[in-house]
mmCIF file of C-alpha atoms in Angstrom:
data_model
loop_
_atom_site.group_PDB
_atom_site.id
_atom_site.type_symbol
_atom_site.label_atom_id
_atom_site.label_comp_id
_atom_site.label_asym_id
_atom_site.label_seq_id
_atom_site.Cartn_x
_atom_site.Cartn_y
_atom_site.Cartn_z
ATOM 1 C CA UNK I 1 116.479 76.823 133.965
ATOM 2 C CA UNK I 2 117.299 77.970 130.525
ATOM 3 C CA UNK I 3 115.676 74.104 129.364
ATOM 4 C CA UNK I 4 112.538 75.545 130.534
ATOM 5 C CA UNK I 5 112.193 78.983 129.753
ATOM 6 C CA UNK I 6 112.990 77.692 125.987
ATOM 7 C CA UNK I 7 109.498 75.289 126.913
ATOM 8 C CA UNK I 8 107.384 78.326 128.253
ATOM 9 C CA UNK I 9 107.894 80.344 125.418
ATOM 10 C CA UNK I 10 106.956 77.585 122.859
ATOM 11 C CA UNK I 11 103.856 76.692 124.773
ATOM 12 C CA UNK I 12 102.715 80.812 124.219
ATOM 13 C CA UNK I 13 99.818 80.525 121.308
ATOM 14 C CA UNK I 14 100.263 82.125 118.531
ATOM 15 C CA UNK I 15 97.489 85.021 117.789
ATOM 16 C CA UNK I 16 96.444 86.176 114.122
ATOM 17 C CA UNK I 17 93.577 87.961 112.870
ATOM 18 C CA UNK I 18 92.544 91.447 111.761
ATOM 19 C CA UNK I 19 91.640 94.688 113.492
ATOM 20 C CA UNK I 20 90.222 98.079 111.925
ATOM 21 C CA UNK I 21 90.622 101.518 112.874
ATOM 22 C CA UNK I 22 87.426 103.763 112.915
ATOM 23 C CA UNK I 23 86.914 107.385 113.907
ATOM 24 C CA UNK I 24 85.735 110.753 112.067
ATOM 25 C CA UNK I 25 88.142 112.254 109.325
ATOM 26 C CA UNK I 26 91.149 113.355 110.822
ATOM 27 C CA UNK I 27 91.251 110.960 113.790
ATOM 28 C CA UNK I 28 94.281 109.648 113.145
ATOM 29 C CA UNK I 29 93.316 106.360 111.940
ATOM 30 C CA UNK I 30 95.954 106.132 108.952
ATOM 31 C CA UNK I 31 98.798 107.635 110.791
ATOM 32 C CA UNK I 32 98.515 104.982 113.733
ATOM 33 C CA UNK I 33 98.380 102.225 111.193
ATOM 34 C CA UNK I 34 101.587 103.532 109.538
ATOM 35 C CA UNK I 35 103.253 103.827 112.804
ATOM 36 C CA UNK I 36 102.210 100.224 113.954
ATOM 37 C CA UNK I 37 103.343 98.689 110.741
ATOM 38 C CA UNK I 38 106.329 100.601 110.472
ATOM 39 C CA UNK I 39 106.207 102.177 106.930
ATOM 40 C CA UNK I 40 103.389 104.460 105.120
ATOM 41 C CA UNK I 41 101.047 101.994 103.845
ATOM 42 C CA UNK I 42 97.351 103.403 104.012
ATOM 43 C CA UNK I 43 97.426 106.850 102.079
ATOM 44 C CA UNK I 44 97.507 109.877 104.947
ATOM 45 C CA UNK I 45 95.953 112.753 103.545
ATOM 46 C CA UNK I 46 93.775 115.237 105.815
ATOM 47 C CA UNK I 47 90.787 115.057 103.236
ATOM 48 C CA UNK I 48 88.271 112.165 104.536
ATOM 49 C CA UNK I 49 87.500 109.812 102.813
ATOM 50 C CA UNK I 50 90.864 109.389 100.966
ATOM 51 C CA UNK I 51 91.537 105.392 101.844
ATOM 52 C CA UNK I 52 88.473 104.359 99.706
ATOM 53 C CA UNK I 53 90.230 100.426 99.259
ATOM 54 C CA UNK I 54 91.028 97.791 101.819
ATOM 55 C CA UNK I 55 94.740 98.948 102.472
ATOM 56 C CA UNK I 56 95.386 96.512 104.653
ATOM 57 C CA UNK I 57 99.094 96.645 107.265
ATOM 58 C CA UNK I 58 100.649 93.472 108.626
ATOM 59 C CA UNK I 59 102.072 93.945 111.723
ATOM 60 C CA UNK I 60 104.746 91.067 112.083
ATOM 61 C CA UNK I 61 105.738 89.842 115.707
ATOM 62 C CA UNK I 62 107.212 86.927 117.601
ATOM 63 C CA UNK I 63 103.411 85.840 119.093
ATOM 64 C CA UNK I 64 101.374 87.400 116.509
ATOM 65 C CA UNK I 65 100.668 88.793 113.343
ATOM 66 C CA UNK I 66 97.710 91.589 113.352
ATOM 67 C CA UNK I 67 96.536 92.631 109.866
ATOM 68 C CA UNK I 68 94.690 96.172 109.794
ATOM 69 C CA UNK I 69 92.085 96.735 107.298
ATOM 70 C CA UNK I 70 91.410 99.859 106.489
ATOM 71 C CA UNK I 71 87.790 100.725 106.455
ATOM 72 C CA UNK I 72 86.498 103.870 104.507
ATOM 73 C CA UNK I 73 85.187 106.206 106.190
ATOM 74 C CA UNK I 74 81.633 105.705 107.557
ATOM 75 C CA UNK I 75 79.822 109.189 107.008
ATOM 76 C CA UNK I 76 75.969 110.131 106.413
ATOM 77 C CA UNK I 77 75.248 108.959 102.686
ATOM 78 C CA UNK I 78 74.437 110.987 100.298
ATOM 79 C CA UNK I 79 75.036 109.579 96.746
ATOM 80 C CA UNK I 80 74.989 105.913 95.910
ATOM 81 C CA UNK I 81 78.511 105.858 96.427
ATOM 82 C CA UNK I 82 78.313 106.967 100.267
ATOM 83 C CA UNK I 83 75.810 104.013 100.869
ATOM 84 C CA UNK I 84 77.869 101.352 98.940
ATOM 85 C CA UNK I 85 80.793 103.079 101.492
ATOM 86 C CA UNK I 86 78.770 102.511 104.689
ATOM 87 C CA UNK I 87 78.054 99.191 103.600
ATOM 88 C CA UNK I 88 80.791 98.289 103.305
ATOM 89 C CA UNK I 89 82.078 99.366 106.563
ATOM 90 C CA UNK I 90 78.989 97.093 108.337
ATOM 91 C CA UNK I 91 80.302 93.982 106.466
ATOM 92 C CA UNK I 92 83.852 94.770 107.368
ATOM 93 C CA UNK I 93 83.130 95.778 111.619
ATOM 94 C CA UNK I 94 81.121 92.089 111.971
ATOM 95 C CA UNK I 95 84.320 90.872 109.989
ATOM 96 C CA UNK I 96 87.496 91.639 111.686
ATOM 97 C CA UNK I 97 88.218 90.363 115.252
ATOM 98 C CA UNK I 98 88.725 93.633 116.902
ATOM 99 C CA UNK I 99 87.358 97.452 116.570
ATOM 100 C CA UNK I 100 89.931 100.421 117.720
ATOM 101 C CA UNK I 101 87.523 103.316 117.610
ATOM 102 C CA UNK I 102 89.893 106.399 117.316
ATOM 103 C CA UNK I 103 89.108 109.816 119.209
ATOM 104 C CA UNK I 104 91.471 112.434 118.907
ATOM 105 C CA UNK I 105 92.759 113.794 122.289
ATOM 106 C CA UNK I 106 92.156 117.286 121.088
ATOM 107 C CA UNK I 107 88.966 117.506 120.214
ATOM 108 C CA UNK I 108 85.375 116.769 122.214
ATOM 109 C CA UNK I 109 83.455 113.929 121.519
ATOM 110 C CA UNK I 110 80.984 115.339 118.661
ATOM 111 C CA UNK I 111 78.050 114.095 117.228
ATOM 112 C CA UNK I 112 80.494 112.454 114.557
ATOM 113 C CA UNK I 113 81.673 110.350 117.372
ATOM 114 C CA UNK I 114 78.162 109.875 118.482
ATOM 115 C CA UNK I 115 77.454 108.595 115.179
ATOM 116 C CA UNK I 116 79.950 106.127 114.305
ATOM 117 C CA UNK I 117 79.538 104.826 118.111
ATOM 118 C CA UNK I 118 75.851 104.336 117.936
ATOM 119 C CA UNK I 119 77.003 102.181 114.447
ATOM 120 C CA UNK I 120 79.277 100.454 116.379
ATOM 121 C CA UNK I 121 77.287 99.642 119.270
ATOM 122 C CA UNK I 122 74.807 97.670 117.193
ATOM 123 C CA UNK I 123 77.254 95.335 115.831
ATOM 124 C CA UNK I 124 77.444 93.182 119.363
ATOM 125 C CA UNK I 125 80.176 90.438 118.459
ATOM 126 C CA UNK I 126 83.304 92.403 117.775
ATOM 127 C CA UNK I 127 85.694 93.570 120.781
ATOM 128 C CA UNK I 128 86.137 97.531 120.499
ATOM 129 C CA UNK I 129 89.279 99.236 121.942
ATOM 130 C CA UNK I 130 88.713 103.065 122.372
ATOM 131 C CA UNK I 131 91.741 105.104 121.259
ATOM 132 C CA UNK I 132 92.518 107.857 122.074
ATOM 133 C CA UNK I 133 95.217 109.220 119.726
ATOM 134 C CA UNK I 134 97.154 112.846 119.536
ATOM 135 C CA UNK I 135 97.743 112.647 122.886
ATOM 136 C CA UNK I 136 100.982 115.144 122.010
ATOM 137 C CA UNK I 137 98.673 117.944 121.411
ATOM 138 C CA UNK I 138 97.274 117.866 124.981
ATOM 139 C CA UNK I 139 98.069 118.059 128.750
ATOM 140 C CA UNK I 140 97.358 115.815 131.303
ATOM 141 C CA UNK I 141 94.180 116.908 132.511
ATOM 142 C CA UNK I 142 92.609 117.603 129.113
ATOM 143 C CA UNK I 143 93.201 113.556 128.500
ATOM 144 C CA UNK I 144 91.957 112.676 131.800
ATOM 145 C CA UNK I 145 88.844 114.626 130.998
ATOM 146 C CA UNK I 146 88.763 112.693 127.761
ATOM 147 C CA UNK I 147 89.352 109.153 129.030
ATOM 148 C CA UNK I 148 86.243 110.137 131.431
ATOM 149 C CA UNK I 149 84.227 110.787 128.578
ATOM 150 C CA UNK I 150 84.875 107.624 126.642
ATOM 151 C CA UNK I 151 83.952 105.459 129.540
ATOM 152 C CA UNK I 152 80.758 107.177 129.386
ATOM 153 C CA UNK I 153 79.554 107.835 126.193
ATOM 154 C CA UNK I 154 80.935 103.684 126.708
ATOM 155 C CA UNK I 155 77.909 103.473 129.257
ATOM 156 C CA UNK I 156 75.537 105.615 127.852
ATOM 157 C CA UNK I 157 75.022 103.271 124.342
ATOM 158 C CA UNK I 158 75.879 100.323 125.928
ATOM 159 C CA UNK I 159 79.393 99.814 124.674
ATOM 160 C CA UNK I 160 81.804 97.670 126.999
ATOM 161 C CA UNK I 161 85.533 98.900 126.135
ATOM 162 C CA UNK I 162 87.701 95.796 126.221
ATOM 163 C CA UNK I 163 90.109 99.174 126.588
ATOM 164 C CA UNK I 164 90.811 102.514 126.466
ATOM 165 C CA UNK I 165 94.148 103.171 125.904
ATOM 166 C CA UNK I 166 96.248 106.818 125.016
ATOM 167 C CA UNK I 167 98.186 107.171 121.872
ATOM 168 C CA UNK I 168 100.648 109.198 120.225
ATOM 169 C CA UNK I 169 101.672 107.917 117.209
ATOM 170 C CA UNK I 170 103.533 110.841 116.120
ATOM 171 C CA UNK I 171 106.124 110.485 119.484
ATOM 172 C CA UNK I 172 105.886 107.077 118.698
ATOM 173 C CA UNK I 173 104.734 106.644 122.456
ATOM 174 C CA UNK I 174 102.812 103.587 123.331
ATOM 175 C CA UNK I 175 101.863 102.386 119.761
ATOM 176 C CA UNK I 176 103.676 99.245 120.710
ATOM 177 C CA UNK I 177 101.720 98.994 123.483
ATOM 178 C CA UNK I 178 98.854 99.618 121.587
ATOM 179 C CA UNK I 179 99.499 95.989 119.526
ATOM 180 C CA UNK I 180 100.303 94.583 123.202
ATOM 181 C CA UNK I 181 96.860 95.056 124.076
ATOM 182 C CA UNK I 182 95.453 94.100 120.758
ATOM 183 C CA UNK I 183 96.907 90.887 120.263
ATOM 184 C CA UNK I 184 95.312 88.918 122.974
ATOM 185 C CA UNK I 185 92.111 90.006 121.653
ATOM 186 C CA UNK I 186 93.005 88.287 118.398
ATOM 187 C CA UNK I 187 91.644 84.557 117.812
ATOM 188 C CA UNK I 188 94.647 81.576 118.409
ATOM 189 C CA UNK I 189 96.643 80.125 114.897
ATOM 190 C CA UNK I 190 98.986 80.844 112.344
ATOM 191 C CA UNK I 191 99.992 83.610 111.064
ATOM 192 C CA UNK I 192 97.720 84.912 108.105
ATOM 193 C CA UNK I 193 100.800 85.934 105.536
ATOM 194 C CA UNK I 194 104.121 85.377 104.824
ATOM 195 C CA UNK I 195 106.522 87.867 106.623
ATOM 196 C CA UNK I 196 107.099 90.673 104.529
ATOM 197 C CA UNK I 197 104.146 91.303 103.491
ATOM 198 C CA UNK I 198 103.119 94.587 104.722
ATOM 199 C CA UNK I 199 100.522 95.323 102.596
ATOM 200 C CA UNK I 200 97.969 93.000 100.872
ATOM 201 C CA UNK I 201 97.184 95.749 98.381
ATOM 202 C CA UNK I 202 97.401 95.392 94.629
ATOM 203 C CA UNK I 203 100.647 97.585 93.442
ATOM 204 C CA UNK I 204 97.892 99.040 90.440
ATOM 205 C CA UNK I 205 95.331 99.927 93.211
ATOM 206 C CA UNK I 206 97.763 101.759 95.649
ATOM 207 C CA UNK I 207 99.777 103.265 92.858
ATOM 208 C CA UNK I 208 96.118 105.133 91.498
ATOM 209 C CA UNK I 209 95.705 105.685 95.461
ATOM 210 C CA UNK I 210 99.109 107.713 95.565
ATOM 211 C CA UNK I 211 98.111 109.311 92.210
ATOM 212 C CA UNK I 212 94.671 110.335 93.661
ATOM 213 C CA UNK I 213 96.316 111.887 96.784
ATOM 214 C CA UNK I 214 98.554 113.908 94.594
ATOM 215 C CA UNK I 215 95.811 115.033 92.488
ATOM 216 C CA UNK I 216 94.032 115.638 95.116
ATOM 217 C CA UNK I 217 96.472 118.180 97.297
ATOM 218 C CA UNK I 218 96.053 121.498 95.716
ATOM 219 C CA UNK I 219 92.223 121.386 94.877
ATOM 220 C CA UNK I 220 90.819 120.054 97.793
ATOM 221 C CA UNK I 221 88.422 122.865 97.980
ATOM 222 C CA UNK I 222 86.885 122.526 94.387
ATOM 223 C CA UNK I 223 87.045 119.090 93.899
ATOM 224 C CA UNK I 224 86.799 117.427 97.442
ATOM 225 C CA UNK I 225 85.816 113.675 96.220
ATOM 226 C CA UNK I 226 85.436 114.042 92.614
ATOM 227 C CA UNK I 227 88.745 112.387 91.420
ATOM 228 C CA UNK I 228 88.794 108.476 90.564
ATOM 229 C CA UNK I 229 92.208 106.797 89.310
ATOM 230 C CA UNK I 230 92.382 104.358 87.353
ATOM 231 C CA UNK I 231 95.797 102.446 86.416
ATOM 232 C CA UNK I 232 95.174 101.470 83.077
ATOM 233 C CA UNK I 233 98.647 99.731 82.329
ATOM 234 C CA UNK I 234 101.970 99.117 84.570
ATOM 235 C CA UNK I 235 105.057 97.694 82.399
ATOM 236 C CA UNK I 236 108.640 97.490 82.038
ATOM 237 C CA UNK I 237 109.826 99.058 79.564
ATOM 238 C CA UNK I 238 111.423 96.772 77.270
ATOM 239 C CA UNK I 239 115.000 96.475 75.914
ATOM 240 C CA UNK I 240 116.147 98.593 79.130
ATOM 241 C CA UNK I 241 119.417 96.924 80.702
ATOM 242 C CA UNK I 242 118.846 94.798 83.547
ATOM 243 C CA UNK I 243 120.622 97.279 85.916
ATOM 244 C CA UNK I 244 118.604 100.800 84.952
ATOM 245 C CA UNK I 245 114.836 99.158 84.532
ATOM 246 C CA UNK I 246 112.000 101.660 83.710
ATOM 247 C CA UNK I 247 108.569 101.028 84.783
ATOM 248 C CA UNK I 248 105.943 102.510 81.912
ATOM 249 C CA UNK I 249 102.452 103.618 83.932
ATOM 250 C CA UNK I 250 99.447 105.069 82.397
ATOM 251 C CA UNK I 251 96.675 105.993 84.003
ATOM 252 C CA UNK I 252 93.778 108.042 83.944
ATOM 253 C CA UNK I 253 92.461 110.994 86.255
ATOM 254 C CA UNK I 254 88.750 110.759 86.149
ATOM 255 C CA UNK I 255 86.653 113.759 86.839
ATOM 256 C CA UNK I 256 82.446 114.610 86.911
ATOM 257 C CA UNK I 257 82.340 117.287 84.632
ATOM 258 C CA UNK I 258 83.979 118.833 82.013
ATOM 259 C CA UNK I 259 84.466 122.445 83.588
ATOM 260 C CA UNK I 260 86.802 120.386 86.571
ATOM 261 C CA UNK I 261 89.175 119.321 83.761
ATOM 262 C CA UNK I 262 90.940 122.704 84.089
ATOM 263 C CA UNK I 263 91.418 122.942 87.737
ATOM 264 C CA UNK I 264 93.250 119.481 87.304
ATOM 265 C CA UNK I 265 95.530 120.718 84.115
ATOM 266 C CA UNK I 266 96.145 124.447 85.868
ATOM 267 C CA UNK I 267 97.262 126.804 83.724
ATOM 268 C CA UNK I 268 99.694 125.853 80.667
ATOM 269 C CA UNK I 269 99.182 122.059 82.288
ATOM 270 C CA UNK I 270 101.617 123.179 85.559
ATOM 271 C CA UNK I 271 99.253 121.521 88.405
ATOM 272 C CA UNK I 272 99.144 117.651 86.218
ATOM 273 C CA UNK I 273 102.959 118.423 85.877
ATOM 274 C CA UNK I 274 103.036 118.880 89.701
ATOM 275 C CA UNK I 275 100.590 116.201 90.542
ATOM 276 C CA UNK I 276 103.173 113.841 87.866
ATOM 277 C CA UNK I 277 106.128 114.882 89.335
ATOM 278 C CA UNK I 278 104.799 114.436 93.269
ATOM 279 C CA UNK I 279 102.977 111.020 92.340
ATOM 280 C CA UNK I 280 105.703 109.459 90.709
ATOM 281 C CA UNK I 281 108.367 110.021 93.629
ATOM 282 C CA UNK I 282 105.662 108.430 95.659
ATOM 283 C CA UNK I 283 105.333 105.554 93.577
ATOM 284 C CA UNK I 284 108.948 104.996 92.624
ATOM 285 C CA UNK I 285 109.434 105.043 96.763
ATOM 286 C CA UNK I 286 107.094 102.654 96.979
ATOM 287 C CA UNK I 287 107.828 99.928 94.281
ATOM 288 C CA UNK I 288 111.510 100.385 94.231
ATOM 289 C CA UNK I 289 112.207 100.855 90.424
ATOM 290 C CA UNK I 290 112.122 104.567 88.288
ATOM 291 C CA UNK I 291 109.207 105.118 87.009
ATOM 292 C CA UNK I 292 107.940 106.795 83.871
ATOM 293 C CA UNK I 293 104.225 108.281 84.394
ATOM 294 C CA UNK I 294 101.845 108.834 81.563
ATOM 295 C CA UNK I 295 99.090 110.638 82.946
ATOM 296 C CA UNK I 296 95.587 111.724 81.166
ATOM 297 C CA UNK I 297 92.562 113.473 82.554
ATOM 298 C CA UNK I 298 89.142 112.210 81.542
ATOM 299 C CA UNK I 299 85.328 112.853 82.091
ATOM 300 C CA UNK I 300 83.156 110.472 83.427
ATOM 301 C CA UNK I 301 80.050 112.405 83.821
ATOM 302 C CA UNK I 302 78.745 112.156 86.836
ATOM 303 C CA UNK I 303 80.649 108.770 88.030
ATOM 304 C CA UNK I 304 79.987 109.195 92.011
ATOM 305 C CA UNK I 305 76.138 108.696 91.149
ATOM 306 C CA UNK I 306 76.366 106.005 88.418
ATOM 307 C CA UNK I 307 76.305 102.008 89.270
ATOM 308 C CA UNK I 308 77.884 101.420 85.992
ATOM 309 C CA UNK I 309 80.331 103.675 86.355
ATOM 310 C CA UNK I 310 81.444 103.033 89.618
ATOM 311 C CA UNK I 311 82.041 99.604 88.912
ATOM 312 C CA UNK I 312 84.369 100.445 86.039
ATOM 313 C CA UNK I 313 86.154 102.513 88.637
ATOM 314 C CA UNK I 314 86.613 99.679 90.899
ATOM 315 C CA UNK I 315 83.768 100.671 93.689
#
């Protein structure tokens, strides 16, 4: 018996490819990624349009690996930058080999569903998975009501559901069988990357991504997306002894205009202390090592509507 059940399980394909999350701000998309992979990876923060890069999670298991790639948000454009976004998010939905669109449990289907699921009923190919996350926040027969409505607004634009399936990533409750259902969907072969890797990020790019979160959490009012960082330099300090290294990083705060700078600096330069201090635990979290931060903020007039500028700024 045991001669064959050792057989069976070698004879199981092995399933890799990628998935994305979509949904409105505030669906839940990062938080379910962080609870699938196991660790924060894609930046939470409950300002949309935060996760601007391709943060992408590796979820590592016996049959499968399942790499999420975080997509931007996909919102009306309305600078350049918005339509290089949605763009971006086409190329990415016709890439991967499965969609989880993400509805909060809490909330009615809006037009921001409607929206993203008219987007996503064009692009034919792809499998989509609704999700249906928060389920925490609800009772029974709110999420019953809710499932109902996915199946139709499913029917109405012509979207099959290879599933709908509850969430709660917060209780941790059926995430794993959210990746049960998600791996069959993915395409037969080897895994992608080596185990662990949970994160095909750049260090630089997700260290400005921390930064920008920071920088981000006390001014989200004035200065919703006007905030680029750039790393300009990551190095170890030298002559440091091999058991207490120091890790120099400068980078740069980018604003639109000049009357922004002070809302970043605050008063007597407490808020870039605070967004230092709060950045830098981040960081040294997530690369292990102390870190010294060397922060600056700068103008780059206008950079959200500027090709050149954008490019400098890694869009």
């Amino acid at each position: 018996m045991g001669a064959m059940s050792v057989r069976t399980e070698s004879t199981a394909p092995h399933r890799a490819g990628f998935a994305c999350f979509v949904g409105r701000p505030n669906a839940g998309k990062s938080t379910l990624t962080n609870a699938l992979v196991g660790t924060k990876v894609a930046i939470t923060s409950n300002r949309p349009q935060t996760t601007r890069h391709t943060v992408r999670g590796i979820v590592h298991r016996p049959d499968a690996q399942l790499v999420l790639v975080d997509t931007p948000g996909l919102h009306k454009p309305r600078t350049l930058l918005g339509e290089r976004l949605n763009d971006v998010v086409r190329t990415t939905w016709s890439e991967v080999d499965v969609i989880g669109f993400c509805l909060p449990a809490d909330q009615k289907i809006g037009p921001g569903d409607r929206y993203i699921a008219g987007e996503l009923a064009e692009i034919r190919k792809t499998p989509k998975v609704a999700i249906v996350t928060k389920t925490d926040l609800v009772d029974s027969k709110t999420l019953a009501a809710q499932l109902i409505a996915i199946d139709r607004l499913g029917k109405e634009l012509g979207i099959e559901w290879a599933e709908i399936i509850p969430v709660s990533a917060v209780g941790d409750s059926q995430v794993s069988l959210l990746a049960d259902l998600l791996v069959p969907l993915l395409p037969e072969g080897p895994a992608l990357y080596p185990e662990g890797d949970l994160t095909d990020e750049p260090e630089q790019v997700m260290v400005a991504e921390l930064i920008r979160e920071a920088a981000l959490e006390g001014v989200r009012d004035e200065l919703p997306h006007s905030i680029a960082v750039v790393v300009e330099e990551m190095l170890p300090r030298e002559d440091r002894p091999a058991d207490k290294p120091l890790l120099d990083i400068h980078a740069n705060v980018y604003i639109e205009r000049p009357s922004q700078k002070g809302i970043i600096i605050g008063p007597k330069g407490k808020r870039l202390k605070e967004v230092g201090t709060k950045s830098r635990k981040h960081i040294e979290a997530l690369l292990g090592t102390p870190v010294f931060l060397d922060l600056h903020v700068k103008v780059a007039k206008d950079w959200q509507r500027d090709p050149k500028q954008l490019r400098k700024l890694g869009f």
